[in-house]
mmCIF file of C-alpha atoms in Angstrom:
data_model
loop_
_atom_site.group_PDB
_atom_site.id
_atom_site.type_symbol
_atom_site.label_atom_id
_atom_site.label_comp_id
_atom_site.label_asym_id
_atom_site.label_seq_id
_atom_site.Cartn_x
_atom_site.Cartn_y
_atom_site.Cartn_z
ATOM 1 C CA MET S 498 -73.188 -169.308 -31.827
ATOM 2 C CA ALA S 499 -72.014 -171.185 -34.770
ATOM 3 C CA ARG S 500 -68.559 -170.568 -36.185
ATOM 4 C CA PRO S 501 -68.830 -168.355 -39.318
ATOM 5 C CA GLN S 502 -69.497 -170.031 -42.652
ATOM 6 C CA VAL S 503 -67.595 -167.933 -45.258
ATOM 7 C CA GLN S 504 -67.326 -168.795 -48.972
ATOM 8 C CA MET S 505 -63.900 -167.435 -49.996
ATOM 9 C CA VAL S 506 -62.484 -167.281 -53.561
ATOM 10 C CA PRO S 507 -60.556 -170.535 -54.368
ATOM 11 C CA ILE S 508 -56.875 -170.238 -54.581
ATOM 12 C CA ASP S 509 -55.297 -171.857 -57.608
ATOM 13 C CA ALA S 510 -53.907 -175.159 -56.700
ATOM 14 C CA SER S 511 -50.427 -174.423 -58.569
ATOM 15 C CA VAL S 512 -49.829 -171.715 -55.940
ATOM 16 C CA TYR S 513 -49.324 -174.147 -53.134
ATOM 17 C CA LYS S 514 -46.220 -175.826 -54.971
ATOM 18 C CA SER S 515 -44.756 -172.372 -55.698
ATOM 19 C CA PRO S 516 -41.247 -171.529 -54.228
ATOM 20 C CA VAL S 517 -43.065 -168.749 -52.152
ATOM 21 C CA LEU S 518 -45.289 -171.025 -50.240
ATOM 22 C CA LYS S 519 -42.828 -173.669 -50.088
ATOM 23 C CA LYS S 520 -40.824 -171.071 -48.003
ATOM 24 C CA VAL S 521 -43.822 -170.081 -46.082
ATOM 25 C CA ASN S 522 -44.698 -173.952 -45.046
ATOM 26 C CA GLN S 523 -41.047 -174.248 -43.814
ATOM 27 C CA LEU S 524 -41.577 -170.975 -41.521
ATOM 28 C CA THR S 525 -44.834 -172.430 -40.310
ATOM 29 C CA GLN S 526 -43.209 -175.982 -39.538
ATOM 30 C CA ALA S 527 -40.367 -173.962 -37.503
ATOM 31 C CA LEU S 528 -43.135 -172.181 -35.591
ATOM 32 C CA ALA S 529 -44.671 -175.343 -34.762
ATOM 33 C CA SER S 530 -41.610 -177.217 -33.603
ATOM 34 C CA GLY S 531 -40.341 -174.360 -31.864
ATOM 35 C CA SER S 532 -40.093 -174.884 -27.980
ATOM 36 C CA GLN S 533 -42.548 -173.009 -25.660
ATOM 37 C CA LEU S 534 -40.927 -169.729 -24.484
ATOM 38 C CA PRO S 535 -39.706 -169.534 -20.721
ATOM 39 C CA THR S 536 -41.189 -167.403 -18.340
ATOM 40 C CA LEU S 537 -39.583 -164.401 -16.715
ATOM 41 C CA ALA S 538 -39.267 -166.587 -13.624
ATOM 42 C CA GLU S 539 -37.612 -169.423 -15.471
ATOM 43 C CA LEU S 540 -35.026 -167.180 -16.827
ATOM 44 C CA ASN S 541 -34.474 -165.648 -13.266
ATOM 45 C CA VAL S 542 -35.616 -162.305 -14.265
ATOM 46 C CA PHE S 543 -37.240 -160.889 -11.227
ATOM 47 C CA ASN S 544 -38.471 -157.368 -10.091
ATOM 48 C CA VAL S 545 -40.220 -156.434 -13.149
ATOM 49 C CA ARG S 546 -43.626 -155.221 -13.594
ATOM 50 C CA GLU S 547 -45.904 -156.716 -16.039
ATOM 51 C CA VAL S 548 -49.676 -156.216 -16.272
ATOM 52 C CA ARG S 549 -52.590 -158.525 -17.335
ATOM 53 C CA GLU S 550 -56.337 -158.206 -18.561
ATOM 54 C CA MET S 551 -58.472 -157.486 -15.484
ATOM 55 C CA ALA S 552 -62.283 -157.524 -14.956
ATOM 56 C CA PRO S 553 -63.796 -154.161 -14.526
ATOM 57 C CA THR S 554 -64.520 -154.953 -10.840
ATOM 58 C CA GLU S 555 -60.886 -155.917 -10.116
ATOM 59 C CA VAL S 556 -59.828 -152.751 -11.560
ATOM 60 C CA SER S 557 -62.398 -150.537 -9.485
ATOM 61 C CA THR S 558 -61.369 -152.443 -6.424
ATOM 62 C CA GLU S 559 -57.640 -151.809 -6.860
ATOM 63 C CA ILE S 560 -58.346 -147.994 -7.740
ATOM 64 C CA GLU S 561 -60.459 -147.826 -4.461
ATOM 65 C CA ARG S 562 -57.691 -149.394 -2.614
ATOM 66 C CA MET S 563 -54.976 -146.911 -3.749
ATOM 67 C CA VAL S 564 -57.629 -143.953 -2.863
ATOM 68 C CA VAL S 565 -57.917 -145.528 0.531
ATOM 69 C CA GLY S 566 -54.090 -145.666 0.851
ATOM 70 C CA VAL S 567 -53.694 -142.060 -0.120
ATOM 71 C CA VAL S 568 -56.168 -141.042 2.536
ATOM 72 C CA SER S 569 -54.562 -143.052 5.242
ATOM 73 C CA SER S 570 -50.923 -141.443 4.193
ATOM 74 C CA ILE S 571 -52.718 -138.054 4.732
ATOM 75 C CA LEU S 572 -54.028 -138.933 8.207
ATOM 76 C CA ARG S 573 -50.738 -140.302 9.069
ATOM 77 C CA GLY S 574 -49.231 -136.879 8.277
ATOM 78 C CA GLU S 575 -47.239 -138.294 5.387
ATOM 79 C CA GLY S 576 -49.253 -136.148 2.668
ATOM 80 C CA PHE S 577 -51.064 -136.672 -0.454
ATOM 81 C CA ARG S 578 -48.704 -138.884 -2.636
ATOM 82 C CA TYR S 579 -48.706 -141.850 -5.200
ATOM 83 C CA ALA S 580 -46.286 -144.669 -5.743
ATOM 84 C CA VAL S 581 -45.892 -144.591 -9.328
ATOM 85 C CA PRO S 582 -43.903 -147.103 -11.390
ATOM 86 C CA SER S 583 -40.905 -145.549 -13.349
ATOM 87 C CA ARG S 584 -41.331 -145.857 -16.867
ATOM 88 C CA THR S 585 -37.976 -144.072 -17.776
ATOM 89 C CA THR S 586 -35.579 -145.413 -20.442
ATOM 90 C CA ALA S 587 -33.150 -146.566 -17.541
ATOM 91 C CA ASN S 588 -35.607 -148.902 -16.483
ATOM 92 C CA GLN S 589 -36.341 -150.641 -19.662
ATOM 93 C CA ILE S 590 -34.745 -154.150 -19.772
ATOM 94 C CA TYR S 591 -34.161 -156.121 -23.119
ATOM 95 C CA VAL S 592 -34.851 -159.860 -22.409
ATOM 96 C CA THR S 593 -32.815 -161.580 -25.154
ATOM 97 C CA GLU S 594 -34.515 -165.123 -24.619
ATOM 98 C CA LEU S 595 -37.832 -163.505 -25.022
ATOM 99 C CA ASP S 596 -36.655 -160.848 -27.780
ATOM 100 C CA ARG S 597 -38.861 -158.252 -25.986
ATOM 101 C CA ILE S 598 -38.557 -155.210 -23.678
ATOM 102 C CA VAL S 599 -39.720 -155.439 -20.025
ATOM 103 C CA LEU S 600 -40.219 -152.828 -17.271
ATOM 104 C CA ALA S 601 -38.091 -153.147 -14.060
ATOM 105 C CA ASP S 602 -40.217 -152.737 -11.053
ATOM 106 C CA LYS S 603 -38.846 -149.543 -9.604
ATOM 107 C CA LEU S 604 -41.216 -146.753 -8.047
ATOM 108 C CA SER S 605 -40.962 -143.222 -7.933
ATOM 109 C CA VAL S 606 -43.231 -140.758 -5.493
ATOM 110 C CA ARG S 607 -45.752 -138.344 -6.921
ATOM 111 C CA ASP S 608 -46.168 -136.089 -4.173
ATOM 112 C CA PHE S 609 -48.796 -133.297 -4.052
ATOM 113 C CA THR S 610 -46.558 -131.062 -1.736
ATOM 114 C CA ASN S 611 -43.756 -131.028 -4.400
ATOM 115 C CA MET S 612 -44.296 -128.153 -6.629
ATOM 116 C CA SER S 613 -42.939 -129.803 -9.626
ATOM 117 C CA ALA S 614 -45.216 -132.792 -9.133
ATOM 118 C CA VAL S 615 -48.508 -131.007 -8.238
ATOM 119 C CA ARG S 616 -50.290 -131.071 -11.801
ATOM 120 C CA LYS S 617 -49.114 -134.771 -12.465
ATOM 121 C CA THR S 618 -50.661 -135.708 -9.085
ATOM 122 C CA ALA S 619 -53.879 -133.816 -9.845
ATOM 123 C CA ILE S 620 -54.106 -135.354 -13.278
ATOM 124 C CA THR S 621 -53.384 -138.879 -11.780
ATOM 125 C CA THR S 622 -56.402 -138.371 -9.280
ATOM 126 C CA LYS S 623 -58.584 -137.032 -12.155
ATOM 127 C CA VAL S 624 -57.862 -140.151 -14.737
ATOM 128 C CA MET S 625 -58.357 -142.519 -11.699
ATOM 129 C CA GLU S 626 -61.750 -140.916 -11.159
ATOM 130 C CA LEU S 627 -62.777 -141.031 -14.698
ATOM 131 C CA VAL S 628 -61.753 -144.515 -15.197
ATOM 132 C CA HIS S 629 -63.813 -145.660 -12.011
ATOM 133 C CA GLN S 630 -66.861 -143.828 -13.518
ATOM 134 C CA LEU S 631 -66.511 -145.507 -16.881
ATOM 135 C CA LEU S 632 -66.085 -149.083 -15.219
ATOM 136 C CA ALA S 633 -69.278 -148.389 -12.952
ATOM 137 C CA LYS S 634 -71.301 -147.497 -15.963
ATOM 138 C CA GLY S 635 -69.912 -150.230 -18.208
ATOM 139 C CA ILE S 636 -68.890 -148.001 -21.177
ATOM 140 C CA HIS S 637 -65.670 -147.221 -23.286
ATOM 141 C CA VAL S 638 -64.487 -144.064 -24.513
ATOM 142 C CA THR S 639 -61.400 -143.054 -26.661
ATOM 143 C CA LYS S 640 -58.280 -141.384 -25.353
ATOM 144 C CA ARG S 641 -59.382 -138.219 -27.166
ATOM 145 C CA ASP S 642 -62.853 -138.248 -25.350
ATOM 146 C CA LEU S 643 -60.810 -138.651 -21.953
ATOM 147 C CA PHE S 644 -58.898 -135.616 -22.820
ATOM 148 C CA TYR S 645 -61.863 -133.447 -23.512
ATOM 149 C CA THR S 646 -63.391 -134.157 -20.143
ATOM 150 C CA ASP S 647 -61.010 -131.611 -18.689
ATOM 151 C CA VAL S 648 -59.090 -129.658 -21.163
ATOM 152 C CA LYS S 649 -58.013 -126.985 -18.704
ATOM 153 C CA LEU S 650 -56.327 -129.651 -16.471
ATOM 154 C CA PHE S 651 -54.730 -131.722 -19.085
ATOM 155 C CA LYS S 652 -53.761 -128.883 -21.333
ATOM 156 C CA ASP S 653 -52.382 -131.345 -23.938
ATOM 157 C CA GLN S 654 -53.832 -135.157 -24.689
ATOM 158 C CA SER S 655 -50.055 -136.251 -24.522
ATOM 159 C CA GLU S 656 -50.440 -135.570 -20.765
ATOM 160 C CA SER S 657 -53.694 -137.486 -20.174
ATOM 161 C CA ASP S 658 -52.042 -140.344 -22.284
ATOM 162 C CA THR S 659 -49.155 -140.588 -20.337
ATOM 163 C CA ILE S 660 -51.026 -140.708 -16.980
ATOM 164 C CA LEU S 661 -53.421 -142.849 -18.434
ATOM 165 C CA ASP S 662 -50.319 -145.345 -18.887
ATOM 166 C CA ASP S 663 -49.269 -144.475 -15.203
ATOM 167 C CA VAL S 664 -52.563 -145.630 -13.925
ATOM 168 C CA ALA S 665 -52.524 -148.854 -15.843
ATOM 169 C CA CYS S 666 -49.331 -149.723 -14.571
ATOM 170 C CA MET S 667 -50.204 -148.757 -11.058
ATOM 171 C CA VAL S 668 -53.277 -150.843 -11.178
ATOM 172 C CA GLY S 669 -51.451 -153.686 -12.884
ATOM 173 C CA CYS S 670 -53.718 -154.082 -15.891
ATOM 174 C CA THR S 671 -53.650 -153.415 -19.486
ATOM 175 C CA ARG S 672 -54.792 -150.212 -20.631
ATOM 176 C CA SER S 673 -57.744 -151.563 -22.503
ATOM 177 C CA SER S 674 -58.922 -152.880 -18.905
ATOM 178 C CA LEU S 675 -59.341 -149.253 -18.023
ATOM 179 C CA HIS S 676 -61.937 -148.991 -20.789
ATOM 180 C CA VAL S 677 -60.019 -146.279 -22.560
ATOM 181 C CA VAL S 678 -58.876 -147.119 -26.062
ATOM 182 C CA ALA S 679 -57.399 -145.233 -28.990
ATOM 183 C CA SER S 680 -59.185 -144.487 -32.221
ATOM 184 C CA GLU S 681 -59.461 -146.823 -34.879
ATOM 185 C CA LYS S 682 -56.253 -146.800 -37.185
ATOM 186 C CA GLY S 683 -54.970 -150.078 -38.374
ATOM 187 C CA VAL S 684 -56.874 -151.979 -41.111
ATOM 188 C CA VAL S 685 -57.026 -155.536 -42.070
ATOM 189 C CA VAL S 686 -57.921 -157.327 -45.497
ATOM 190 C CA GLY S 687 -57.502 -161.161 -46.776
ATOM 191 C CA ARG S 688 -58.457 -164.368 -45.939
ATOM 192 C CA ILE S 689 -59.646 -164.241 -42.384
ATOM 193 C CA ALA S 690 -63.208 -163.992 -41.062
ATOM 194 C CA PHE S 691 -64.491 -163.298 -37.461
ATOM 195 C CA ARG S 692 -67.388 -162.081 -35.258
ATOM 196 C CA ASP S 693 -67.044 -158.541 -33.950
ATOM 197 C CA ASP S 694 -69.314 -158.070 -30.948
ATOM 198 C CA GLY S 695 -71.494 -161.009 -32.730
ATOM 199 C CA ASP S 696 -71.651 -159.472 -36.257
ATOM 200 C CA LEU S 697 -69.992 -161.695 -38.902
ATOM 201 C CA ILE S 698 -66.948 -160.122 -40.622
ATOM 202 C CA ASP S 699 -65.504 -161.553 -43.994
ATOM 203 C CA CYS S 700 -62.255 -159.532 -44.698
ATOM 204 C CA THR S 701 -62.108 -160.633 -48.340
ATOM 205 C CA ARG S 702 -65.289 -158.570 -48.963
ATOM 206 C CA MET S 703 -63.971 -155.230 -47.389
ATOM 207 C CA GLY S 704 -62.753 -153.350 -50.603
ATOM 208 C CA VAL S 705 -59.686 -151.540 -51.026
ATOM 209 C CA GLY S 706 -59.776 -149.833 -47.778
ATOM 210 C CA GLY S 707 -60.146 -153.030 -45.643
ATOM 211 C CA LYS S 708 -61.850 -153.632 -42.164
ATOM 212 C CA ALA S 709 -61.002 -151.197 -39.652
ATOM 213 C CA ILE S 710 -59.355 -153.144 -36.729
ATOM 214 C CA PRO S 711 -61.620 -152.475 -33.633
ATOM 215 C CA PRO S 712 -60.106 -151.168 -30.444
ATOM 216 C CA TYR S 713 -61.752 -153.893 -28.680
ATOM 217 C CA ILE S 714 -60.019 -156.920 -29.526
ATOM 218 C CA ASP S 715 -61.670 -159.023 -26.637
ATOM 219 C CA ARG S 716 -64.935 -158.815 -28.383
ATOM 220 C CA LEU S 717 -63.520 -160.621 -31.422
ATOM 221 C CA THR S 718 -64.601 -164.297 -31.433
ATOM 222 C CA ASP S 719 -64.811 -167.273 -33.944
ATOM 223 C CA ILE S 720 -61.715 -166.244 -35.948
ATOM 224 C CA THR S 721 -61.204 -168.526 -38.989
ATOM 225 C CA SER S 722 -58.861 -168.425 -41.691
ATOM 226 C CA ASP S 723 -57.398 -170.396 -44.594
ATOM 227 C CA ALA S 724 -54.332 -168.150 -45.034
ATOM 228 C CA LYS S 725 -50.744 -169.484 -44.861
ATOM 229 C CA PHE S 726 -49.200 -166.364 -43.761
ATOM 230 C CA ILE S 727 -49.757 -162.846 -42.414
ATOM 231 C CA LEU S 728 -48.273 -160.054 -44.369
ATOM 232 C CA LEU S 729 -47.673 -156.922 -42.160
ATOM 233 C CA VAL S 730 -47.184 -153.879 -44.265
ATOM 234 C CA GLU S 731 -45.887 -150.472 -42.891
ATOM 235 C CA LYS S 732 -47.855 -148.013 -45.117
ATOM 236 C CA ASP S 733 -51.423 -147.381 -46.124
ATOM 237 C CA ALA S 734 -50.434 -146.772 -49.810
ATOM 238 C CA ALA S 735 -48.836 -150.252 -50.191
ATOM 239 C CA PHE S 736 -51.805 -151.926 -48.184
ATOM 240 C CA MET S 737 -54.191 -150.455 -50.616
ATOM 241 C CA ARG S 738 -52.346 -151.514 -53.765
ATOM 242 C CA LEU S 739 -52.082 -155.053 -52.399
ATOM 243 C CA ALA S 740 -55.783 -154.964 -51.682
ATOM 244 C CA GLU S 741 -56.682 -153.606 -55.082
ATOM 245 C CA ASP S 742 -54.885 -156.258 -56.777
ATOM 246 C CA ARG S 743 -56.572 -159.153 -54.424
ATOM 247 C CA PHE S 744 -53.324 -160.185 -53.571
ATOM 248 C CA TYR S 745 -54.620 -162.336 -50.964
ATOM 249 C CA ASN S 746 -56.420 -164.364 -53.588
ATOM 250 C CA LYS S 747 -53.354 -165.131 -55.518
ATOM 251 C CA TYR S 748 -51.373 -166.006 -52.266
ATOM 252 C CA PRO S 749 -53.492 -166.979 -49.385
ATOM 253 C CA CYS S 750 -52.653 -164.399 -46.763
ATOM 254 C CA ILE S 751 -53.929 -161.876 -44.402
ATOM 255 C CA ILE S 752 -52.671 -158.540 -44.880
ATOM 256 C CA LEU S 753 -52.770 -155.546 -42.441
ATOM 257 C CA THR S 754 -51.234 -152.222 -41.535
ATOM 258 C CA ALA S 755 -51.321 -149.654 -38.852
ATOM 259 C CA LYS S 756 -50.451 -147.013 -41.457
ATOM 260 C CA GLY S 757 -47.098 -146.126 -40.017
ATOM 261 C CA GLN S 758 -46.570 -146.033 -36.376
ATOM 262 C CA PRO S 759 -48.098 -149.149 -34.704
ATOM 263 C CA ASP S 760 -50.960 -148.482 -32.397
ATOM 264 C CA VAL S 761 -52.042 -150.587 -29.434
ATOM 265 C CA ALA S 762 -55.093 -152.281 -31.147
ATOM 266 C CA THR S 763 -53.169 -153.299 -34.342
ATOM 267 C CA ARG S 764 -50.332 -154.803 -32.044
ATOM 268 C CA MET S 765 -52.808 -156.716 -30.086
ATOM 269 C CA PHE S 766 -54.697 -157.988 -32.940
ATOM 270 C CA LEU S 767 -51.575 -159.103 -34.842
ATOM 271 C CA LYS S 768 -50.543 -160.834 -31.642
ATOM 272 C CA ARG S 769 -53.839 -162.423 -31.243
ATOM 273 C CA ILE S 770 -54.227 -163.858 -34.728
ATOM 274 C CA GLN S 771 -50.581 -165.031 -34.795
ATOM 275 C CA LYS S 772 -51.205 -167.010 -31.697
ATOM 276 C CA GLU S 773 -54.451 -168.535 -32.615
ATOM 277 C CA LEU S 774 -53.818 -169.391 -36.255
ATOM 278 C CA HIS S 775 -50.127 -170.336 -35.879
ATOM 279 C CA LEU S 776 -49.011 -168.277 -38.957
ATOM 280 C CA PRO S 777 -45.672 -166.744 -39.808
ATOM 281 C CA VAL S 778 -45.715 -163.096 -40.202
ATOM 282 C CA LEU S 779 -43.910 -161.355 -42.928
ATOM 283 C CA GLY S 780 -43.033 -157.775 -42.442
ATOM 284 C CA LEU S 781 -42.778 -155.198 -45.526
ATOM 285 C CA VAL S 782 -41.338 -151.914 -44.423
ATOM 286 C CA ASP S 783 -39.502 -149.007 -46.139
ATOM 287 C CA SER S 784 -35.638 -149.511 -46.306
ATOM 288 C CA ASP S 785 -35.241 -146.937 -43.620
ATOM 289 C CA PRO S 786 -33.726 -147.060 -40.096
ATOM 290 C CA TYR S 787 -36.399 -144.873 -38.427
ATOM 291 C CA VAL S 788 -39.759 -145.533 -40.348
ATOM 292 C CA GLY S 789 -38.914 -148.850 -41.369
ATOM 293 C CA LEU S 790 -36.885 -151.058 -39.135
ATOM 294 C CA LYS S 791 -37.732 -148.968 -36.143
ATOM 295 C CA ILE S 792 -41.601 -149.691 -36.817
ATOM 296 C CA LEU S 793 -40.721 -153.424 -37.161
ATOM 297 C CA SER S 794 -39.040 -153.448 -33.851
ATOM 298 C CA VAL S 795 -42.194 -152.095 -32.002
ATOM 299 C CA TYR S 796 -44.100 -155.046 -33.402
ATOM 300 C CA MET S 797 -41.398 -157.494 -32.570
ATOM 301 C CA SER S 798 -39.941 -156.441 -29.264
ATOM 302 C CA GLY S 799 -42.272 -153.744 -28.014
ATOM 303 C CA SER S 800 -42.032 -149.774 -27.406
ATOM 304 C CA LYS S 801 -40.336 -148.327 -24.461
ATOM 305 C CA ASN S 802 -43.326 -146.448 -23.496
ATOM 306 C CA MET S 803 -45.662 -149.587 -23.059
ATOM 307 C CA SER S 804 -42.828 -152.132 -21.985
ATOM 308 C CA TYR S 805 -45.182 -152.909 -18.939
ATOM 309 C CA ASP S 806 -47.442 -154.621 -21.434
ATOM 310 C CA SER S 807 -44.998 -156.169 -23.861
ATOM 311 C CA ALA S 808 -46.331 -159.826 -23.228
ATOM 312 C CA SER S 809 -49.620 -158.871 -25.007
ATOM 313 C CA LEU S 810 -48.382 -156.456 -27.607
ATOM 314 C CA THR S 811 -45.384 -158.236 -29.275
ATOM 315 C CA CYS S 812 -44.953 -160.701 -31.917
ATOM 316 C CA ARG S 813 -41.591 -162.244 -31.927
ATOM 317 C CA ASP S 814 -39.713 -163.417 -34.839
ATOM 318 C CA ILE S 815 -41.271 -161.628 -37.641
ATOM 319 C CA LYS S 816 -39.372 -162.016 -40.809
ATOM 320 C CA TRP S 817 -38.071 -159.017 -42.633
ATOM 321 C CA LEU S 818 -39.508 -159.488 -46.263
ATOM 322 C CA GLY S 819 -38.287 -156.059 -47.523
ATOM 323 C CA VAL S 820 -37.572 -153.507 -48.461
ATOM 324 C CA ARG S 821 -34.041 -154.529 -47.710
ATOM 325 C CA PRO S 822 -31.073 -152.378 -48.627
ATOM 326 C CA SER S 823 -29.566 -155.250 -50.613
ATOM 327 C CA ASP S 824 -32.884 -155.195 -52.768
ATOM 328 C CA LEU S 825 -31.667 -151.862 -54.359
ATOM 329 C CA THR S 826 -28.848 -153.704 -56.333
ATOM 330 C CA LYS S 827 -30.747 -157.264 -56.435
ATOM 331 C CA TYR S 828 -34.016 -155.842 -58.099
ATOM 332 C CA LYS S 829 -31.891 -153.015 -60.022
ATOM 333 C CA ILE S 830 -33.990 -150.243 -58.490
ATOM 334 C CA PRO S 831 -33.111 -147.070 -60.561
ATOM 335 C CA ASP S 832 -31.566 -144.103 -59.071
ATOM 336 C CA GLN S 833 -34.393 -141.876 -59.338
ATOM 337 C CA CYS S 834 -36.431 -144.289 -56.950
ATOM 338 C CA ARG S 835 -33.744 -143.924 -54.162
ATOM 339 C CA LEU S 836 -33.543 -141.382 -51.639
ATOM 340 C CA PRO S 837 -30.483 -139.933 -49.950
ATOM 341 C CA MET S 838 -30.160 -140.605 -46.312
ATOM 342 C CA LYS S 839 -30.321 -137.235 -43.997
ATOM 343 C CA GLU S 840 -27.799 -136.981 -40.959
ATOM 344 C CA THR S 841 -30.685 -137.891 -38.578
ATOM 345 C CA ASP S 842 -31.184 -140.954 -40.709
ATOM 346 C CA ILE S 843 -27.674 -141.824 -40.342
ATOM 347 C CA LYS S 844 -27.622 -141.233 -36.645
ATOM 348 C CA THR S 845 -30.518 -143.490 -36.260
ATOM 349 C CA GLY S 846 -29.146 -146.268 -38.218
ATOM 350 C CA LYS S 847 -25.854 -146.086 -36.199
ATOM 351 C CA ASP S 848 -28.092 -145.995 -32.940
ATOM 352 C CA MET S 849 -29.894 -149.061 -34.305
ATOM 353 C CA LEU S 850 -26.909 -151.034 -34.734
ATOM 354 C CA GLU S 851 -26.326 -150.935 -31.065
ATOM 355 C CA GLU S 852 -29.937 -152.190 -30.422
ATOM 356 C CA GLU S 853 -30.226 -155.793 -28.994
ATOM 357 C CA PHE S 854 -32.684 -156.964 -31.460
ATOM 358 C CA ILE S 855 -30.603 -156.038 -34.146
ATOM 359 C CA LYS S 856 -27.658 -157.484 -32.759
ATOM 360 C CA LYS S 857 -29.479 -160.649 -32.491
ATOM 361 C CA ASN S 858 -30.023 -160.848 -36.159
ATOM 362 C CA PRO S 859 -26.521 -160.793 -38.083
ATOM 363 C CA LEU S 860 -28.431 -160.538 -41.393
ATOM 364 C CA TRP S 861 -30.194 -157.535 -40.181
ATOM 365 C CA SER S 862 -27.012 -155.879 -38.898
ATOM 366 C CA LYS S 863 -25.484 -156.698 -42.323
ATOM 367 C CA GLU S 864 -28.150 -154.893 -44.165
ATOM 368 C CA LEU S 865 -28.249 -151.893 -41.858
ATOM 369 C CA GLU S 866 -24.575 -151.518 -42.370
ATOM 370 C CA LEU S 867 -25.084 -151.716 -46.304
ATOM 371 C CA MET S 868 -27.470 -148.885 -45.858
ATOM 372 C CA LEU S 869 -25.232 -146.649 -43.926
ATOM 373 C CA LYS S 870 -22.285 -147.476 -46.317
ATOM 374 C CA SER S 871 -24.644 -146.399 -49.442
ATOM 375 C CA LYS S 872 -26.363 -143.510 -47.710
ATOM 376 C CA GLU S 873 -29.388 -144.470 -49.647
ATOM 377 C CA LYS S 874 -33.005 -145.609 -48.555
ATOM 378 C CA ALA S 875 -36.128 -146.537 -50.533
ATOM 379 C CA GLU S 876 -39.914 -146.788 -49.763
ATOM 380 C CA ILE S 877 -42.157 -149.734 -50.330
ATOM 381 C CA ARG S 878 -43.809 -147.982 -53.510
ATOM 382 C CA THR S 879 -40.274 -148.540 -55.109
ATOM 383 C CA TYR S 880 -41.367 -152.177 -55.649
ATOM 384 C CA PHE S 881 -44.634 -151.225 -57.344
ATOM 385 C CA ALA S 882 -42.858 -148.364 -59.361
ATOM 386 C CA THR S 883 -40.438 -150.542 -61.306
ATOM 387 C CA ARG S 884 -42.894 -153.437 -61.998
#
């Protein structure tokens, strides 16, 4: 199939000589000249568990192998049990050279004869059965659909979601390889076009709401763009304002948001377009230790909940464009647009100062210290409200 032929609105030639794009070009050159990242083995980081994309037949075979293992265990008189990777906080390892979290390869036993593990063992078996059926039929379902297949057993979707991650980790595949995906959440707009399962999508013609980022990232092909950078926005309101202003036609960029906490599809999409298009990523988040910097850290270094798949979900070296605590003074943000930090915000801020990804960025650490000193925070909309 031919690559998409998309006619986008021309960018004013003078923009390419602007200080903004000159700085962006420097970031792009730095990306291009950067050395290739070492592997975990080259860093002598062993005994970690990482997953990969697997074909349906591979996943099915591995599930069948585990079930045979359980049957063999029962016949040996050792009982009905699973060896499950332990995904506790204690098993999370931050690899400084890669700037991401990985999962230590430690196992825990989930035994059906243990009263505290009976439900989890039953749910694990049920999820494996459902996934095997999906793979055999060649269909996908959402995590919500999976939950509703047996509400009485699962009781709460958080339980089936957690076990789904356990099964992916046990099999050694990405969660999407299980054919179970999250509902669409993130959106993208701007100077990028691609085919979604064969259909041509031009993201400059998606209106204020943007194009929903599909959960099946592997079905996206023929990605083309004349953008110079990717603008990662924390909140939907800021995204819509930028889309409404057609900001991407003033400065050639791709704008995307997960509307708050990053979902897997948005993280995978960001990783893929950054890798294929070789563009710098600029993050626009609230000046807030929890909903701002914490969210940025998930995009950059990964979440502890899915550290087993951090290789395909993280996008290192995102530049913190704003809102920075120093911006409140720099841009003369009025007092009525500033918010007092709560005790929980202050505690989160102090905890973040101990995070490795903050320690690695002295300027970020300085900004966070300034926030804690002023005890003030601000939202992205502050930029728009004062201009």
